[in-house]
Coordinates of C-alpha atoms and ligand atoms in Angstrom, one line a residue:
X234 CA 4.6 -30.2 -5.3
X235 CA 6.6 -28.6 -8.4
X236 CA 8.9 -30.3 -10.8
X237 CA 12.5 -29.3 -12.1
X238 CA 11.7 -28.2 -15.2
X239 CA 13.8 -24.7 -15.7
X240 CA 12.6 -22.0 -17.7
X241 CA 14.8 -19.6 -19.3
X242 CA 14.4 -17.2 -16.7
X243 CA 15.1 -19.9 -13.6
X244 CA 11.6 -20.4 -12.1
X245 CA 10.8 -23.6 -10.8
X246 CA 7.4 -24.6 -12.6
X247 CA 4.6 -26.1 -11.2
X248 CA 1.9 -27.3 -13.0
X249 CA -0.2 -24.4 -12.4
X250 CA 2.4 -22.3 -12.7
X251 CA 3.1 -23.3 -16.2
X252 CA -0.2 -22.8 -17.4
X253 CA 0.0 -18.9 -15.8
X254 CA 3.1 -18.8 -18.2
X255 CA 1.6 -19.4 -20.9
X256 CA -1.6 -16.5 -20.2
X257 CA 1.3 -14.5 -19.5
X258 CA 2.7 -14.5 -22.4
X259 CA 0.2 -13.9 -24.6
X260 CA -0.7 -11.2 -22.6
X261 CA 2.5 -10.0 -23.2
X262 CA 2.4 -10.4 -27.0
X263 CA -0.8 -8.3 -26.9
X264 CA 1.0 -5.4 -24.9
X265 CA 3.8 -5.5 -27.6
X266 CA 1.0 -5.1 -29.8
X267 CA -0.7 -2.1 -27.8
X268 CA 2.8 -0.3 -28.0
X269 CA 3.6 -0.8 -32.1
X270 CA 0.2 0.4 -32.5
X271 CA 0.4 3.6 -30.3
X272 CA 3.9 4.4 -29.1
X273 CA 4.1 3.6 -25.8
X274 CA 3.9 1.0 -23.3
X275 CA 0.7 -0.5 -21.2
X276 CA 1.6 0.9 -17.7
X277 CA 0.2 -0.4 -14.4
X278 CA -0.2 0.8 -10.8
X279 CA -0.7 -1.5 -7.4
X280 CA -2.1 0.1 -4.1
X281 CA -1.5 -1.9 -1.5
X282 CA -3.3 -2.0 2.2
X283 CA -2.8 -3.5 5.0
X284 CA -0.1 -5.6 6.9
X285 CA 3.4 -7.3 5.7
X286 CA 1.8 -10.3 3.8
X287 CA -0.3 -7.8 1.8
X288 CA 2.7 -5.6 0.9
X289 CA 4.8 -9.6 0.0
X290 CA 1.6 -10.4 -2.1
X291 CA 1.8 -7.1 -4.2
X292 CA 5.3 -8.1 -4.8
X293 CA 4.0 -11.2 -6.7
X294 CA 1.6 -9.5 -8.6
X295 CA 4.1 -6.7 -9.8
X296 CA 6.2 -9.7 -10.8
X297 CA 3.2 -11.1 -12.6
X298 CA 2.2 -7.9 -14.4
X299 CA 6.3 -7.3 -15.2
X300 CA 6.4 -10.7 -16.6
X301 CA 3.4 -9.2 -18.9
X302 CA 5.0 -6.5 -20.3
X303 CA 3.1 -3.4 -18.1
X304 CA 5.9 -0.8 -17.0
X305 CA 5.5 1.7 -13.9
X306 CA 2.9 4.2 -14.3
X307 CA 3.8 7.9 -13.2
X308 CA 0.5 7.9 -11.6
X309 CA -2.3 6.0 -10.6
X310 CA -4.8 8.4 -12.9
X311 CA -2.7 7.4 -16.1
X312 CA -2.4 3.7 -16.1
X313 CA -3.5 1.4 -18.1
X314 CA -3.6 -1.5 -15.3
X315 CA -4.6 -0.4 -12.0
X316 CA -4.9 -3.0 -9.0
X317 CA -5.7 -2.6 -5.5
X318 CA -4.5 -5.3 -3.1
X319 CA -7.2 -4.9 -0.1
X320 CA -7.1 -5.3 3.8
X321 CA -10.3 -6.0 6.0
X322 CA -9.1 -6.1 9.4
X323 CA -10.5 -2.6 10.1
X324 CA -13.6 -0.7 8.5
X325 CA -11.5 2.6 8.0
X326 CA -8.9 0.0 5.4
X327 CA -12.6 -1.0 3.3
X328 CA -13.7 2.8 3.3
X329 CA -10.5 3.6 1.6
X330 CA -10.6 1.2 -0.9
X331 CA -13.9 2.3 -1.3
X332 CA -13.8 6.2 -1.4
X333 CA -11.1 5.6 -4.1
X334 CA -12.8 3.5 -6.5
X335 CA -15.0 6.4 -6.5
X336 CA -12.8 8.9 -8.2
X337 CA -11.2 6.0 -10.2
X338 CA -15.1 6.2 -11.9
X339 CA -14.2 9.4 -13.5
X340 CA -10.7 8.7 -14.4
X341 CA -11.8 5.8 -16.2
X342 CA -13.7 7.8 -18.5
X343 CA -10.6 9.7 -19.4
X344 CA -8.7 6.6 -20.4
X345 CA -10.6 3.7 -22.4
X346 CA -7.6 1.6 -21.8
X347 CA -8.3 1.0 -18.6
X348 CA -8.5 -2.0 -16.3
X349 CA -9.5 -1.7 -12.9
X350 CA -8.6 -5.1 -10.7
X351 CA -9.5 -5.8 -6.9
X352 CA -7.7 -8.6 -5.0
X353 CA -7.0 -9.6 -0.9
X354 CA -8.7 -9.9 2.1
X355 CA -11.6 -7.4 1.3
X356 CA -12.9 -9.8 -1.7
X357 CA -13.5 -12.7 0.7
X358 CA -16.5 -11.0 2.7
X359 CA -19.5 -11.3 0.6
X360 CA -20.9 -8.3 1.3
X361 CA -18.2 -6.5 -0.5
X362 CA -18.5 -8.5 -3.3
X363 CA -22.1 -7.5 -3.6
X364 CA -22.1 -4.7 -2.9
X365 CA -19.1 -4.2 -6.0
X366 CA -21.5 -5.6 -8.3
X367 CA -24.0 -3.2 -7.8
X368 CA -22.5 0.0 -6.6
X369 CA -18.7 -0.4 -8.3
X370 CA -19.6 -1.8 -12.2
X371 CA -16.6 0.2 -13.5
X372 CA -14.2 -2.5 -11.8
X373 CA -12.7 -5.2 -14.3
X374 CA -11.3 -8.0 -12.5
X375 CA -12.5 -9.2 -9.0
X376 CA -10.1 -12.3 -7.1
X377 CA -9.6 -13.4 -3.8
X378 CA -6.5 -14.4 -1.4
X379 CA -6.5 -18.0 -2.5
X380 CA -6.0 -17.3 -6.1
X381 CA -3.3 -14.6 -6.4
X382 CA -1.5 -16.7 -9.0
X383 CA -4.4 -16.9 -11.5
X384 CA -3.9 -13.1 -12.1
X385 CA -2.2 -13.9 -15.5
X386 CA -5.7 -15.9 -16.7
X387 CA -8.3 -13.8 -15.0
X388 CA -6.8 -10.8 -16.8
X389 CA -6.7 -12.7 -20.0
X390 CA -10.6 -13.9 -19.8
X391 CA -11.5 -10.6 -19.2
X392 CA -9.9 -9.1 -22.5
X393 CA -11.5 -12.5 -24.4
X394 CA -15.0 -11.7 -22.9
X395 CA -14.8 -8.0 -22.6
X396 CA -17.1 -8.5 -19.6
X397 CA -16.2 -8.7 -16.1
X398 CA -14.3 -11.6 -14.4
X399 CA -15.1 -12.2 -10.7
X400 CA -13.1 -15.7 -9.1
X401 CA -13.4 -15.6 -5.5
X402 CA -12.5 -18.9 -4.0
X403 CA -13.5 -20.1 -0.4
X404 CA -11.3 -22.3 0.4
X405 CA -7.6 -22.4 -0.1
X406 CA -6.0 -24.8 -2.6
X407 CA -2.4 -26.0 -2.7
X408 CA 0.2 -23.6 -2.1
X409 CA 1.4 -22.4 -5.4
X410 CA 5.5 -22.0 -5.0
X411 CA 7.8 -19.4 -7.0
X412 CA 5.4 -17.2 -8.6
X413 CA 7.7 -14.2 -10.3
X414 CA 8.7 -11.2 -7.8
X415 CA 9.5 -7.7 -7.9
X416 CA 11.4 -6.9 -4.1
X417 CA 11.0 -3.6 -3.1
X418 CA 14.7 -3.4 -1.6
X419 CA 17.4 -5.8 -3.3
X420 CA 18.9 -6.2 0.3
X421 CA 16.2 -6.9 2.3
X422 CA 13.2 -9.5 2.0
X423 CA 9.9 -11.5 3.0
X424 CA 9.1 -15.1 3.4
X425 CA 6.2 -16.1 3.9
X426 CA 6.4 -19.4 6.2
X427 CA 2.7 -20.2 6.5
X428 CA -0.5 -19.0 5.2
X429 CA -3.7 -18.2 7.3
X430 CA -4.9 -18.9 11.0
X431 CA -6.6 -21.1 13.1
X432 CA -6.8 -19.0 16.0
X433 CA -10.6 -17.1 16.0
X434 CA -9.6 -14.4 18.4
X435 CA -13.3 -13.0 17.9
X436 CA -12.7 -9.6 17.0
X437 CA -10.6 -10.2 13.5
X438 CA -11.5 -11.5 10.4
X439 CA -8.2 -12.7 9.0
X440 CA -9.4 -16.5 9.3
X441 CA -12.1 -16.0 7.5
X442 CA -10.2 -14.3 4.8
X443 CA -6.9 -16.0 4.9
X444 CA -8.7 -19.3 5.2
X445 CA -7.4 -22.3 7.9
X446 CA -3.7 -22.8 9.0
X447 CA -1.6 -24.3 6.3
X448 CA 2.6 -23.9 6.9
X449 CA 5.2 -24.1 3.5
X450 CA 7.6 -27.0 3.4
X451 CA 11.0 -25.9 5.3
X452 CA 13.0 -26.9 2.2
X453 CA 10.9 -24.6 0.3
X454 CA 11.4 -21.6 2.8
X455 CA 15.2 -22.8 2.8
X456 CA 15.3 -22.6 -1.4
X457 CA 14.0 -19.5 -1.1
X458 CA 16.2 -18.3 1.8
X459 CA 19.3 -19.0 0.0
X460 CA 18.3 -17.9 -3.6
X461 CA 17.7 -14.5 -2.0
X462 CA 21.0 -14.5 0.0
X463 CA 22.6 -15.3 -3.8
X464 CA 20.9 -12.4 -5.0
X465 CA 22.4 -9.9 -2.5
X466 CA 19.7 -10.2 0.4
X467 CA 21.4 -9.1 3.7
X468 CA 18.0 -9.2 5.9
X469 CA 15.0 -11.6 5.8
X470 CA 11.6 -11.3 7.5
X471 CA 9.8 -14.5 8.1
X472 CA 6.2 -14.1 7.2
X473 CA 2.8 -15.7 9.2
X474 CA 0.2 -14.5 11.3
X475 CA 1.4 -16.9 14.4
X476 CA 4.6 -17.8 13.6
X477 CA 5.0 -19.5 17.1
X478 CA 2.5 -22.6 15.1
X479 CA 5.2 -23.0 12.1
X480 CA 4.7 -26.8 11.1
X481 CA 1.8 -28.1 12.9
X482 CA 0.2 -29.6 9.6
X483 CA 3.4 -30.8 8.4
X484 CA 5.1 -34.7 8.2
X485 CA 8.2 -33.5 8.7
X486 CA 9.5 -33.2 12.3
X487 CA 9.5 -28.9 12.5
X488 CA 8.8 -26.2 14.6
X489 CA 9.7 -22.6 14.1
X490 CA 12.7 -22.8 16.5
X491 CA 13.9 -25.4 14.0
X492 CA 13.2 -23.4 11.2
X493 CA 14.9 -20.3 12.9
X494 CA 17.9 -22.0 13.2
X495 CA 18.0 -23.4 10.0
X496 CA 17.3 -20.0 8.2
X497 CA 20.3 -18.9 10.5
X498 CA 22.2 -21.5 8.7
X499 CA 22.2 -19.6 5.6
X500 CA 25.5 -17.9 4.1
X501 CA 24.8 -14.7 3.3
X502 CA 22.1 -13.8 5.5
X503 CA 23.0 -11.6 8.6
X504 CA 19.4 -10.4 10.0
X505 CA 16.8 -12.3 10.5
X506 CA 13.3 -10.5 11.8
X507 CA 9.7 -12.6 11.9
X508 CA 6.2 -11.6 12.3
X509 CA 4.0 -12.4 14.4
X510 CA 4.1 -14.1 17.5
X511 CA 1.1 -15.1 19.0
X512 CA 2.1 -15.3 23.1
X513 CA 0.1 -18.6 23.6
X514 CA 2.6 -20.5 21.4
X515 CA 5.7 -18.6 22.5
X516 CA 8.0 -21.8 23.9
X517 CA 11.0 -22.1 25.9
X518 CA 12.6 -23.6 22.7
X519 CA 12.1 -20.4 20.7
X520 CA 13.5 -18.1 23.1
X521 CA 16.3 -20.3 23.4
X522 CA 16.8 -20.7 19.6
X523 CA 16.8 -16.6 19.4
X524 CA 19.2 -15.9 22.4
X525 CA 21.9 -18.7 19.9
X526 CA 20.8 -17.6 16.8
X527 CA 23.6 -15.1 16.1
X528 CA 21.0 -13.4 12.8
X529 CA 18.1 -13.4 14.9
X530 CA 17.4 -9.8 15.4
X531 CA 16.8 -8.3 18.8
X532 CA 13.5 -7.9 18.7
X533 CA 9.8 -9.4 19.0
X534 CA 6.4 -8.3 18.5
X535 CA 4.4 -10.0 20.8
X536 CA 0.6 -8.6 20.5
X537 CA -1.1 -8.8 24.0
X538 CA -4.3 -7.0 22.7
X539 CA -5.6 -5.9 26.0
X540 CA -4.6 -6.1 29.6
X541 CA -7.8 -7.1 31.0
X542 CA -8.0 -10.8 31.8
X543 CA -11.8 -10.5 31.6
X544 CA -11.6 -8.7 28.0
X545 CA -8.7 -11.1 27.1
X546 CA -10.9 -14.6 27.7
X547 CA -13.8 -12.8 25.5
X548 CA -11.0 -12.1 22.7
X549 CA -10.3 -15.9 22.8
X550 CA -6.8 -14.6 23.7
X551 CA -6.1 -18.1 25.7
X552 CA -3.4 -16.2 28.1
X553 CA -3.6 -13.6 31.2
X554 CA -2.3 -10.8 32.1
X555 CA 0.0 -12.4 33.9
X556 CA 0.6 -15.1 31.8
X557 CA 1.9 -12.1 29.3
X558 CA 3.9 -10.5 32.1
X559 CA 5.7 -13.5 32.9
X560 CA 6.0 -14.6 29.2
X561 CA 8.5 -10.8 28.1
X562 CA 10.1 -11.2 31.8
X563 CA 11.3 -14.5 30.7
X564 CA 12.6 -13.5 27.4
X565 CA 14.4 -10.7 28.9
X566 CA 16.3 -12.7 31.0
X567 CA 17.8 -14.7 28.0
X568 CA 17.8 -11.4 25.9
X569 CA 18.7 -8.7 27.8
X570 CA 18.3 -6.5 25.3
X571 CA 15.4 -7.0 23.1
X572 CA 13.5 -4.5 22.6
X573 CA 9.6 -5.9 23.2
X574 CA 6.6 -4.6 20.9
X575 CA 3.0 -4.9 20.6
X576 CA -0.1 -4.2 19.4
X577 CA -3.3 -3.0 22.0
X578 CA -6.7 -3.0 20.7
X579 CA -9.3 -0.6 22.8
X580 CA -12.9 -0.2 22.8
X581 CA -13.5 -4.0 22.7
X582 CA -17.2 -5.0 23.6
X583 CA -18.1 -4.4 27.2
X584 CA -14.7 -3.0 28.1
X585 CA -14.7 -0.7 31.0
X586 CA -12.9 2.0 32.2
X587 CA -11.5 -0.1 34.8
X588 CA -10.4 -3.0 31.9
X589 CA -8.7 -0.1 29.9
X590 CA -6.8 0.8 33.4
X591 CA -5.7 -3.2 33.0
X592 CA -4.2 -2.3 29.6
X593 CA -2.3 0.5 31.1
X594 CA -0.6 -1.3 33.9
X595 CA 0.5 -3.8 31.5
X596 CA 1.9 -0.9 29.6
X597 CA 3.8 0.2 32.3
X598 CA 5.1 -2.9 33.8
X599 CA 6.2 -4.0 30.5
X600 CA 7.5 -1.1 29.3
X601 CA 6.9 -1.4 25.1
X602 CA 10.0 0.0 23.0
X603 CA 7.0 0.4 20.6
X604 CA 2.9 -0.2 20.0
X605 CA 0.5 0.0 17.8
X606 CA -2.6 1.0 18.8
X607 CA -6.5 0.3 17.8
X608 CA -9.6 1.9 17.8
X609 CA -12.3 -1.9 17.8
X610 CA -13.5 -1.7 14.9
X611 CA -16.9 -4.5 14.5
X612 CA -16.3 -6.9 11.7
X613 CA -19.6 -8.4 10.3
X614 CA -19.4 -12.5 10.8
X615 CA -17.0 -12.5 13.6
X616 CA -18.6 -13.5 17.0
X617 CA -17.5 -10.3 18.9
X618 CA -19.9 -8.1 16.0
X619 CA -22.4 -9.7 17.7
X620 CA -21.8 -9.3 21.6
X621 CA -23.5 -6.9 23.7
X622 CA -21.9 -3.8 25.1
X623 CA -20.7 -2.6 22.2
X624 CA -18.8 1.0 23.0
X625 CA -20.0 4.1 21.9
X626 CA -17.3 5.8 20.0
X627 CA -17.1 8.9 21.9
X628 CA -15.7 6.8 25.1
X629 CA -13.3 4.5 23.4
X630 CA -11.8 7.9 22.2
X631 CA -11.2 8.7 26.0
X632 CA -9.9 5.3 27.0
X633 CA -7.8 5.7 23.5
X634 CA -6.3 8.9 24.7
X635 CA -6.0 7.4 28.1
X636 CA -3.5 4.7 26.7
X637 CA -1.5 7.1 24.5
X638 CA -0.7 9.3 27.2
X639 CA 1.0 6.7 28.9
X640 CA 2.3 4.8 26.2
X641 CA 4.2 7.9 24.1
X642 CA 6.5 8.9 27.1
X643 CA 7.0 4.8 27.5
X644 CA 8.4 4.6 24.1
X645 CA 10.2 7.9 24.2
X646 CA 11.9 6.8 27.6
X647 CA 13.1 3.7 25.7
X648 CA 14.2 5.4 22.9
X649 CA 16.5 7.5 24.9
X650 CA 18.3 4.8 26.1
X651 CA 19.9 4.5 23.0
X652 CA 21.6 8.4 22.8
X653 CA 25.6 8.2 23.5
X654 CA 25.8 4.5 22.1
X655 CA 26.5 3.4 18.5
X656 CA 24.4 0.8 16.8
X657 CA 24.9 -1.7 13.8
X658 CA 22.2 -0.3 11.2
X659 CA 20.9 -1.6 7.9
X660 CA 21.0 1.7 5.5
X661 CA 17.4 1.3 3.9
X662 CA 16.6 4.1 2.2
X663 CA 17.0 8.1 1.5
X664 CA 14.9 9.9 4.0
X665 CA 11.3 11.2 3.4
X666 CA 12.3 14.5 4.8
X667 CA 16.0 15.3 3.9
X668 CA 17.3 14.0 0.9
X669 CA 20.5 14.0 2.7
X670 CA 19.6 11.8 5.2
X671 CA 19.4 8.2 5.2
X672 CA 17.1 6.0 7.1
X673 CA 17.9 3.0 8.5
X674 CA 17.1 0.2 10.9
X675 CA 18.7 -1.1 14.2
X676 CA 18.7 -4.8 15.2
X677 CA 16.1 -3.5 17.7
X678 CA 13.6 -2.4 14.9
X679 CA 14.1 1.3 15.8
X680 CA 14.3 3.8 12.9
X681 CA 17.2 6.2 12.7
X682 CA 18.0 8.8 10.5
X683 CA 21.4 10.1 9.8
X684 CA 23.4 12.1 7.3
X685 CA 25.1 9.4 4.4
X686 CA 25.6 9.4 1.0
X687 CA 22.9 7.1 -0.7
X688 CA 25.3 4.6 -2.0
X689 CA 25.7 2.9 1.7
X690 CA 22.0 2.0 1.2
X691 CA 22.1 -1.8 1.6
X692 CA 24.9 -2.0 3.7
X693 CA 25.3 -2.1 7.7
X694 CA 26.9 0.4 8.8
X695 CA 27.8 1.9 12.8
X696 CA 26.1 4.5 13.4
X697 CA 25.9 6.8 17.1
X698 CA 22.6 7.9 18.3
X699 CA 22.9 11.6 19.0
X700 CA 18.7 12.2 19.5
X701 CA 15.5 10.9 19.4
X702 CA 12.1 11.6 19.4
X703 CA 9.0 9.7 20.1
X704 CA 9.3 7.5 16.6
X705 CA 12.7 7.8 15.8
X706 CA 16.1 8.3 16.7
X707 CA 18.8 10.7 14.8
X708 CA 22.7 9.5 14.7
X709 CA 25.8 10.5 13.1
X710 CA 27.5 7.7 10.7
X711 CA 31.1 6.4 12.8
Ligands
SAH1054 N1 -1.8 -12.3 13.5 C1 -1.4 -11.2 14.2 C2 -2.0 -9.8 13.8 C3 -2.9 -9.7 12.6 S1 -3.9 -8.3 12.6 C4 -1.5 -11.4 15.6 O1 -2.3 -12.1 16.1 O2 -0.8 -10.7 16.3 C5 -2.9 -7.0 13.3 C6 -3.5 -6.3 14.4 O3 -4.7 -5.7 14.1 C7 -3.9 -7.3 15.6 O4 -2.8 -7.6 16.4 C8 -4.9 -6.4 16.3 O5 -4.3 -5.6 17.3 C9 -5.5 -5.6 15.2 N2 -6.9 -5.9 14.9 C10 -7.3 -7.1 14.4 N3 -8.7 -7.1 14.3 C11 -9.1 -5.9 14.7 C12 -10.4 -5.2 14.9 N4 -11.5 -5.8 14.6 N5 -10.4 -4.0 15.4 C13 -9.3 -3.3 15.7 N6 -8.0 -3.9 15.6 C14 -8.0 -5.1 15.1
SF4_1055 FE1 -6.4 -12.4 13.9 FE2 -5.9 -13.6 16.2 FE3 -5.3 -14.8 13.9 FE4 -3.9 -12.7 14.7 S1 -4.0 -14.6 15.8 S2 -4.7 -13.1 12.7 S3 -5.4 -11.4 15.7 S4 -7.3 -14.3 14.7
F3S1056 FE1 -3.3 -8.4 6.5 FE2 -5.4 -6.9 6.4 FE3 -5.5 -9.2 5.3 S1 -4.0 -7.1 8.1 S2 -4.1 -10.5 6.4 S3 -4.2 -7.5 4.7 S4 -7.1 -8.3 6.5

């Protein structure tokens, strides 16, 4: 619910929204303050971890803090506002986070300006929040997924009590619309479509940190599609952790095939890419709404986790094997040529060598154009932590290996495919490597490199595929 009230600088206010304004800007006031009284600005610096929605969350916050007054800090050891935006799904995330608030101890004590703030899925498990109380007193700020907006106040309390401020919520509340945004790319954006998930597969713990299904009003999502489009956006990635469930709390009549082809509505927009499909809710109707939707890129991510159907009932996957199978052959047939990838999880609870060999054949009848792959990693609170069988580590490293030795020539097989042809690509960005390179992104998610002046970034431009190796391709612009 938000009313029409404009503010100067066009956001839509919301109740709550309006009161963040208002800790925003005296936050501001006092950084104006901080930099008549020593010369330079308060500067800030977000680490971010984890998955898509993390990354579309930290765009918030750098909005937020913008709308403060904090600039960019050159690095993370000299600023003045330092936030890490957490992920949970996998102990090796949490031991980052972690080892680096660590060595942020000792830079702390080389700046007395600073403020040290923790947020996302990490700050939901109580555990960690204990164990930052006792081990971690240097952090300044503590706030869950639920409350991302509250940022403005939660910094503000801690400056008026010059004591710590934790606000970890368990439950969601209403969803807070048009917080202010930083994109990282002016052509390309997220949307986040719904929040959380009601699925329990019981290895993860994203439903107990992203709290029960809950999807965004399709006019909202539509707002926001064509606001971006306005401001120059040529791509747009529809955000959720099961897409395929879009609208199932709603009152209006909406499922994500509806949405998709209202989003494909838009002016302006010419990709549209979403994240993720769960394969249990993949209908005939979405298929079909992809194969007409003109925008919809040629491509889906379609998880299948593991290949055994014995592993897969014990996941609380609710599909088979075959089911799976089936499912991409079916979407090949009306999409020729999407390009199908995944993500594989190994070493769950009792799985065998022959389950692994399941996971492989899936691999090889499906043929991925790309995975990512998992080590299990045991999540306190989620039923599979507590199963029996758990693997040792030093054979889940074997099976690992196992699955990358067929799945790399897989994906490099697929790749090839594309050498001799030219492809429409979205320019994104200079390349890592070669600053005079440009890297950019097919309708079929591959990456390509090629050589380009950087002022064709944002655009889509033809270019041939010449090479490729296992992660990329290389091309020559046409
Ligand atoms: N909602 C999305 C994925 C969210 S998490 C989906 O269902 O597809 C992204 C990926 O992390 C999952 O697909 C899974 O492969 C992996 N993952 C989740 N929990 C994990 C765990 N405990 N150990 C290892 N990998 C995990
Ligand atoms: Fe986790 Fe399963 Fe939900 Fe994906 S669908 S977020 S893997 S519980
Ligand atoms: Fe994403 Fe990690 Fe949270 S994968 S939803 S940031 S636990």
């Amino acid at each position: 619910m938000y009313n029409d009230d404009k503010e100067n600088n066009g956001y839509v206010l919301n109740g709550e929204l309006e009161r963040q304004r208002k800790f925003m800007l005296e936050i501001k006031k006092l950084n104006e303050d901080f930099e008549k009284k020593y010369d330079r600005k308060k500067t800030m610096f977000i680490s971010t971890f984890g998955c898509q929605m993390n990354a579309h969350d930290s765009e918030k916050i750098e909005g937020m803090l913008k709308t403060m007054g904090f600039v960019y800090a050159d690095c993370e050891k000299n600023a003045d506002f330092i936030i890490y935006n957490t992920c949970c799904v996998r102990e090796n995330a949490e031991n980052k986070v972690y080892g680096n608030l660590g060595y942020l101890k000792h830079a702390k004590n080389t700046n007395p300006f600073m403020k040290i703030a923790l947020c996302g899925c990490m700050m939901q498990e109580d555990n960690v929040i204990q164990t930052i109380r006792k081990k971690y007193r240097h952090v300044d700020i503590v706030f869950g997924t639920f409350n991302l907006y509250k940022l403005p106040e939660l910094i503000y309390t801690n400056i008026e009590t010059n004591s710590p401020v934790f606000d970890i919520w368990k439950e969601h509340g209403e969803i807070i619309e048009d917080l202010p945004s930083v994109r990282k790319y002016k052509f390309k954006a997220s949307v986040n479509i719904m929040f959380g998930c009601d699925n329990f597969c019981s290895y993860c713990i994203v439903p107990y940190v992203r709290g029960r299904e809950r999807s965004r009003h399709p006019e909202d999502i539509l707002n926001e599609v064509r606001m971006l489009a306005e401001d120059g956006v040529k791509e747009i990635t529809l955000l959720g952790q099961n897409v395929n469930s879009y609208g199932k709390n709603l009152d209006e009549n909406v499922d994500f095939s509806k949405l998709l082809r209202m989003v494909n509505d838009v002016d302006g927009i010419e990709r549209i890419r979403f994240m993720t499909s769960h394969p249990k809710d993949l209908s005939e109707e979405l298929i079909l709404a992809m194969s007409k939707c003109g925008k919809v890129c040629s491509h889906i991510h379609l998880p299948f986790q593991a290949g055994s159907n014995r592993i897969l009932e014990k996941m609380n996957r609710k599909y088979t094997k075959e089911k799976y199978i089936e499912l991409v052959e079916k979407i090949r047939e009306k999409i020729p040529d999407i390009s199908v990838t995944t993500d594989i999880i190994v070493g769950f609870p009792g799985e065998t060598k022959d389950d692994v060999d399941e996971t492989i054949d899936v691999i090889k009848k499906v043929g991925f154009n790309s995975a990512f792959t998992f080590i299990y990693s045991k999540r306190t609170g989620t039923p599979a932590a507590v199963m029996e069988n758990q693997v040792p580590e030093k054979d889940v490293k074997e099976q690992f290996n196992r699955v990358l030795e067929v799945l790399n020539p897989i994906v490099f097989e697929k790749n090839k495919a594309h050498i001799g042809k030219i492809f429409k690509v979205l320019a994104e960005e200079v390349s890592g490597q070669d600053e005079n390179f440009i890297t950019g992104r097919l309708s079929d998610n591959s990456i390509v490199h090629f050589e380009a002046d950087r002022n064709i970034i944002g655009n889509i431009v033809d270019v041939e595929v010449y090479d490729c190796k296992t992660f990329y391709l290389m091309g020559k612009l046409v």
